[in-house]
Coordinates of C-alpha atoms and ligand atoms in Angstrom, one line a residue:
M1 CA 82.6 104.6 47.5
A2 CA 81.4 106.6 50.5
G3 CA 79.4 109.7 49.6
E4 CA 78.1 108.2 46.4
V5 CA 74.4 108.7 45.6
I6 CA 72.6 105.4 45.0
V7 CA 69.1 105.3 43.6
I8 CA 67.5 102.1 45.1
A9 CA 64.5 100.7 43.3
L10 CA 62.7 98.3 45.7
G11 CA 60.8 95.4 44.3
G12 CA 57.4 94.1 45.5
N13 CA 58.9 91.6 47.9
A14 CA 60.4 94.6 49.9
I15 CA 56.7 95.4 50.8
K16 CA 54.7 92.2 50.3
Q17 CA 55.9 88.6 49.9
A18 CA 54.3 86.5 47.2
H19 CA 52.7 84.1 49.7
E20 CA 51.2 86.8 51.9
T21 CA 47.7 88.4 51.5
G22 CA 49.1 91.9 52.2
T23 CA 47.8 92.8 55.6
T24 CA 49.0 96.1 57.1
E25 CA 51.0 94.1 59.6
E26 CA 52.7 92.0 56.9
Q27 CA 53.6 95.1 54.9
F28 CA 55.0 97.0 57.8
H29 CA 57.0 93.9 58.8
N30 CA 58.6 93.6 55.3
V31 CA 59.2 97.4 55.1
D32 CA 60.9 97.3 58.5
K33 CA 63.3 94.6 57.2
T34 CA 63.9 96.7 54.1
A35 CA 64.5 99.9 56.2
E36 CA 67.1 98.0 58.3
Q37 CA 69.1 97.3 55.2
I38 CA 68.8 100.9 54.0
A39 CA 70.0 102.2 57.3
K40 CA 73.1 99.9 56.9
I41 CA 73.8 101.4 53.5
V42 CA 73.6 104.9 55.0
E43 CA 75.8 103.8 57.9
S44 CA 78.4 102.7 55.3
G45 CA 78.5 106.3 54.0
Y46 CA 76.3 106.1 50.9
K47 CA 73.4 108.4 50.1
P48 CA 70.4 106.4 49.1
V49 CA 67.4 107.9 47.2
I50 CA 64.6 105.4 47.3
T51 CA 61.8 104.4 44.9
H52 CA 59.5 101.4 45.1
G53 CA 56.9 99.3 43.3
N54 CA 53.2 99.2 43.9
G55 CA 51.8 96.5 41.6
P56 CA 50.2 94.3 44.4
Q57 CA 48.9 97.3 46.2
A58 CA 47.5 99.1 43.2
G59 CA 45.8 95.9 42.0
A60 CA 44.3 95.3 45.5
L61 CA 42.9 98.9 45.6
L62 CA 41.3 98.4 42.2
I63 CA 39.6 95.3 43.6
Q64 CA 38.4 97.3 46.6
Q65 CA 37.0 100.0 44.3
E66 CA 35.0 97.4 42.3
E67 CA 33.8 95.5 45.4
A68 CA 32.5 98.6 47.2
K69 CA 31.1 100.5 44.2
A70 CA 27.5 100.0 45.3
S71 CA 28.2 102.1 48.4
V72 CA 31.0 104.5 47.6
P73 CA 32.2 105.8 44.2
P74 CA 35.1 103.9 42.8
Q75 CA 38.3 105.9 42.4
S76 CA 40.4 105.9 39.2
L77 CA 43.6 103.9 38.8
A78 CA 45.5 107.2 38.8
V79 CA 44.0 107.9 42.3
C80 CA 44.8 104.4 43.4
G81 CA 48.4 105.0 42.3
A82 CA 48.5 108.2 44.4
M83 CA 47.1 106.3 47.4
T84 CA 49.7 103.5 47.1
Q85 CA 52.4 106.1 46.9
G86 CA 51.2 107.7 50.1
Q87 CA 50.7 104.3 51.8
I88 CA 54.1 102.8 51.0
G89 CA 55.9 106.1 51.2
W90 CA 54.6 106.5 54.8
M91 CA 55.6 103.0 55.8
M92 CA 59.1 103.5 54.4
Q93 CA 59.5 106.9 55.9
N94 CA 58.4 105.7 59.3
R95 CA 60.6 102.6 59.4
I96 CA 63.7 104.1 57.8
A97 CA 63.6 107.1 60.2
F98 CA 63.4 104.6 63.1
H99 CA 66.4 102.5 62.0
L100 CA 68.5 105.6 61.3
Q101 CA 67.7 106.9 64.7
K102 CA 68.7 103.5 66.2
A103 CA 72.0 103.8 64.4
D104 CA 72.5 107.4 65.7
L105 CA 72.3 108.7 62.1
T106 CA 70.6 112.0 61.6
A107 CA 69.3 112.3 58.0
S108 CA 65.7 113.6 57.7
V109 CA 63.5 111.1 55.8
C110 CA 60.9 112.5 53.4
S111 CA 58.5 110.7 51.0
L112 CA 57.4 113.0 48.2
V113 CA 54.1 112.7 46.3
T114 CA 55.6 112.6 42.8
Q115 CA 53.9 112.9 39.4
V116 CA 55.5 111.5 36.2
E117 CA 54.5 112.7 32.8
V118 CA 53.5 110.1 30.2
S119 CA 52.2 110.2 26.6
A120 CA 48.5 109.5 26.1
D121 CA 49.6 107.9 22.8
D122 CA 51.9 105.3 24.4
P123 CA 51.5 101.9 22.7
D124 CA 51.1 100.2 26.1
F125 CA 47.5 101.6 26.2
Q126 CA 46.7 99.2 23.3
N127 CA 48.6 96.2 24.7
P128 CA 48.9 96.6 28.5
S129 CA 52.0 95.0 30.1
K130 CA 52.0 95.9 33.9
P131 CA 50.9 93.1 36.2
V132 CA 48.9 94.3 39.2
G133 CA 47.2 92.6 42.2
P134 CA 47.1 88.9 43.0
F135 CA 48.1 85.9 41.0
Y136 CA 45.4 83.7 39.5
N137 CA 45.3 80.2 38.0
A138 CA 44.3 79.7 34.4
D139 CA 40.6 79.0 35.2
E140 CA 40.3 82.0 37.4
A141 CA 41.9 84.1 34.7
V142 CA 39.4 83.0 32.1
R143 CA 36.5 83.7 34.5
L144 CA 37.7 87.2 35.4
E145 CA 38.2 88.1 31.8
R146 CA 34.7 87.0 31.0
E147 CA 32.9 88.3 34.1
K148 CA 34.8 91.5 34.8
G149 CA 36.5 92.3 31.5
Y150 CA 40.0 92.2 33.0
R151 CA 43.0 92.0 30.7
I152 CA 45.0 89.1 32.0
K153 CA 48.4 87.7 31.0
E154 CA 50.5 84.8 32.0
V155 CA 53.4 86.2 33.8
K156 CA 55.0 83.1 35.2
P157 CA 54.8 80.4 32.5
G158 CA 54.3 76.9 33.8
V159 CA 53.4 78.0 37.3
H160 CA 50.0 77.1 38.7
K161 CA 49.1 80.6 39.8
G162 CA 51.0 82.3 37.0
W163 CA 48.3 84.7 35.7
R164 CA 47.8 88.4 36.6
R165 CA 45.6 91.3 35.6
V166 CA 47.6 93.8 33.5
V167 CA 47.1 97.5 33.1
P168 CA 48.8 100.0 30.8
S169 CA 52.3 101.0 31.7
P170 CA 53.4 103.9 29.6
E171 CA 57.1 105.1 29.4
P172 CA 57.9 107.7 32.0
I173 CA 58.9 111.0 30.2
S174 CA 59.8 113.3 33.1
I175 CA 59.4 113.7 36.8
L176 CA 57.5 116.9 37.5
E177 CA 58.9 117.4 41.0
R178 CA 62.5 117.0 39.9
G179 CA 63.6 120.4 41.3
I180 CA 62.4 119.8 44.8
I181 CA 63.9 116.3 44.8
Q182 CA 67.3 117.8 43.9
D183 CA 66.9 120.4 46.6
L184 CA 66.0 117.8 49.2
V185 CA 68.9 115.5 48.3
R186 CA 71.4 118.4 48.2
N187 CA 70.2 119.3 51.7
G188 CA 71.0 115.9 53.0
A189 CA 67.5 114.4 53.2
L190 CA 66.9 110.8 52.5
V191 CA 64.2 111.0 49.8
I192 CA 61.6 108.5 48.8
A193 CA 60.2 109.6 45.4
S194 CA 58.4 108.5 42.3
G195 CA 56.9 105.6 44.3
G196 CA 54.9 103.1 42.2
G197 CA 56.7 104.6 39.2
G198 CA 55.1 107.9 40.0
I199 CA 51.5 109.1 39.6
P200 CA 51.0 109.1 35.8
V201 CA 49.9 112.4 34.4
K202 CA 49.5 113.9 30.9
K203 CA 49.9 117.5 29.8
E204 CA 46.7 119.3 28.8
N205 CA 46.4 122.1 26.2
D206 CA 46.0 124.7 29.0
G207 CA 49.4 123.6 30.6
S208 CA 47.8 121.7 33.4
Y209 CA 48.4 118.0 34.1
S210 CA 45.6 115.4 34.5
G211 CA 45.8 111.9 35.9
V212 CA 46.2 108.9 33.6
D213 CA 44.9 105.5 34.4
A214 CA 48.0 103.4 34.2
V215 CA 50.9 102.1 36.4
I216 CA 54.4 103.2 35.4
D217 CA 57.1 100.6 35.8
K218 CA 59.2 101.7 38.9
D219 CA 62.5 100.5 37.4
R220 CA 62.0 102.7 34.3
A221 CA 61.0 105.6 36.5
G222 CA 63.9 104.7 38.8
F223 CA 66.2 105.5 35.8
C224 CA 64.5 108.9 35.5
L225 CA 65.0 109.5 39.2
A226 CA 68.7 108.5 38.8
Q227 CA 69.1 111.1 36.1
V228 CA 67.4 113.8 38.3
V229 CA 69.8 113.2 41.2
S230 CA 72.8 112.4 39.0
A231 CA 73.2 109.1 40.7
D232 CA 76.5 107.3 40.9
I233 CA 74.8 103.9 41.0
L234 CA 71.3 102.6 40.1
M235 CA 70.5 99.6 42.2
I236 CA 67.4 97.5 41.5
L237 CA 66.5 95.1 44.3
T238 CA 64.4 92.1 43.6
D239 CA 63.9 88.5 44.9
V240 CA 67.1 87.0 43.2
E241 CA 70.8 87.6 44.0
K242 CA 71.8 87.6 40.4
V243 CA 70.1 87.9 37.0
C244 CA 70.0 84.6 35.1
I245 CA 69.9 83.6 31.5
N246 CA 68.1 80.4 30.5
F247 CA 66.1 81.0 33.7
N248 CA 64.5 77.8 35.2
K249 CA 66.2 75.6 32.5
P250 CA 68.9 73.0 33.0
N251 CA 71.5 75.4 31.4
Q252 CA 70.5 78.3 33.7
Q253 CA 73.5 80.6 34.3
E254 CA 73.9 83.5 36.7
L255 CA 75.3 86.8 35.4
G256 CA 78.0 88.6 37.4
K257 CA 79.7 91.5 35.7
I258 CA 78.4 92.2 32.2
T259 CA 78.6 95.0 29.6
V260 CA 75.7 96.9 28.2
T261 CA 76.4 95.2 24.9
E262 CA 76.2 91.7 26.4
A263 CA 73.0 92.7 28.3
K264 CA 71.4 94.0 25.1
A265 CA 72.3 90.8 23.3
Y266 CA 70.6 88.7 26.1
M267 CA 67.6 91.0 25.9
A268 CA 67.3 90.5 22.2
E269 CA 67.5 86.7 22.7
G270 CA 64.5 86.9 25.0
H271 CA 66.1 85.8 28.2
F272 CA 64.2 88.3 30.4
L273 CA 60.4 88.2 30.9
A274 CA 58.3 91.4 30.1
G275 CA 56.8 92.8 33.3
S276 CA 59.4 91.0 35.4
M277 CA 63.2 90.9 34.8
G278 CA 62.8 92.6 31.4
P279 CA 62.2 96.1 32.6
K280 CA 64.9 95.7 35.3
V281 CA 67.6 94.8 32.8
E282 CA 66.3 97.5 30.4
A283 CA 66.5 100.2 33.1
A284 CA 70.0 99.0 34.2
V285 CA 71.2 99.2 30.6
R286 CA 69.7 102.7 30.1
F287 CA 71.4 103.9 33.3
A288 CA 74.8 102.4 32.5
S289 CA 74.6 103.8 28.9
W290 CA 73.6 107.2 30.0
S291 CA 76.0 107.6 33.0
G292 CA 78.9 105.5 32.0
K293 CA 78.6 104.2 35.6
E294 CA 77.3 100.9 37.0
A295 CA 73.8 99.5 37.5
I296 CA 73.4 96.6 40.0
I297 CA 70.5 94.1 40.2
T298 CA 70.5 91.9 43.3
S299 CA 68.3 90.9 46.3
L300 CA 67.6 93.1 49.3
D301 CA 69.7 91.0 51.8
K302 CA 72.7 91.2 49.4
A303 CA 72.5 94.9 48.7
L304 CA 75.5 96.1 50.7
D305 CA 77.6 93.1 49.5
A306 CA 76.7 94.0 45.9
I307 CA 77.6 97.6 46.4
E308 CA 81.0 96.4 47.6
G309 CA 81.3 94.3 44.4
K310 CA 81.0 90.9 46.2
T311 CA 77.8 89.7 44.5
G312 CA 74.9 90.8 42.3
T313 CA 74.7 91.4 38.6
H314 CA 76.7 94.5 37.6
I315 CA 76.0 96.1 34.2
R316 CA 78.5 98.6 32.9
A317 CA 78.9 100.6 29.7
Ligands
CP1 N1 55.0 100.2 39.7 C1 55.7 99.0 39.7 O1 56.6 98.8 38.9 O2 55.3 98.1 40.6 P1 55.9 96.7 40.9 O3 57.4 96.8 40.9 O4 55.3 96.2 42.2 O5 55.5 95.8 39.7

C-alpha cells in the first residue's frame, strides 16, 4: 500500500555479480541497476529504507590488508567493515539520488555510518559462519588454510568453486544510531543504514564502544533496522525469485505464501543453508513474528511485482 515503509535488504548480487572480479566500474554498474528499481518503488508511493551486504567487499579488503602489510599497516576487520559501508553507501546514495531526480522525485538520499552492538561472548566467535571474499575450489581452500590460517567452509556443496573464507558473525543486539535513523525517515529522507550488517562494536566498562572483528549478517541486522523504523514490510532481495525447499534436487519446490510456522518447520528440516538462505528465512520469520506483518524474499528485478503480491516468497505470522 502506498505510504508503507519497506526495509529493503540488498544481497551481494545488487553490488557484485558472482562471475565478476569486483572492479569499481562493475560495482557502480550493478548499483545503478539496483537504484533504478528502488526509484520505481519510490515512484509507486512506498518509502524504502535500504540496507546492504558487504561479504565480497569486506573479504577483498582483508586480502588487500594482508598483501600490502609490508608497506602499510593492515587495518582491522572492523575498520574494513566501516570502509565497505562508506564505499557501498556512497555508490547507492549517488545512483539512487540520480534515478530519483530522473523520475522528478525529490527525496533526499542519505547513507549513515551505522554501528551495531554485539556481544563479545557470541558463540559465532568459536565457530565462524559468515562467508567473505572470493570463492575457492577445494585445493585452494586447503592451501589457504595451511598457508594463511584462514577458516574456510564449503558454502555451495557440490559446486567446483564452493568454498569461502568465513569470519565471526555475531547476532546484532541494537543499532546505536537508531534515533537519527528515525528522525531522518520521519523527515522524508531515503536512508541507507546498517550497511554490511553495521560496524560491529562492543560496550566497554567505561561506557564507550570499541570495534569488533566480525561481519554481522545484513539480513539479521535488516530485521533490527525494520524494528527501528517500525517497517510495514521487510523485503530481502537475493538472486532467486522464490525460496525453494529441496533446493537443487529433483523434488525442488518453490515457496509462495507461507506461515511462520511452516517456515520454522522447513528451517528445522534443514532446507536452508547457513550463511546463505538460512539467515534470510530466519530474519523474515523474526520480522513476521514480531510485527504480525509480511516479510518478502525475492529477486531485485521482481521487487515491485512481489510488493504487489504477484511473486516472491511471502512469510506471514
Ligand atoms: N554482511 C553481509 O551479510 O554481507 P553479504 O550479504 O554480502 O553476505
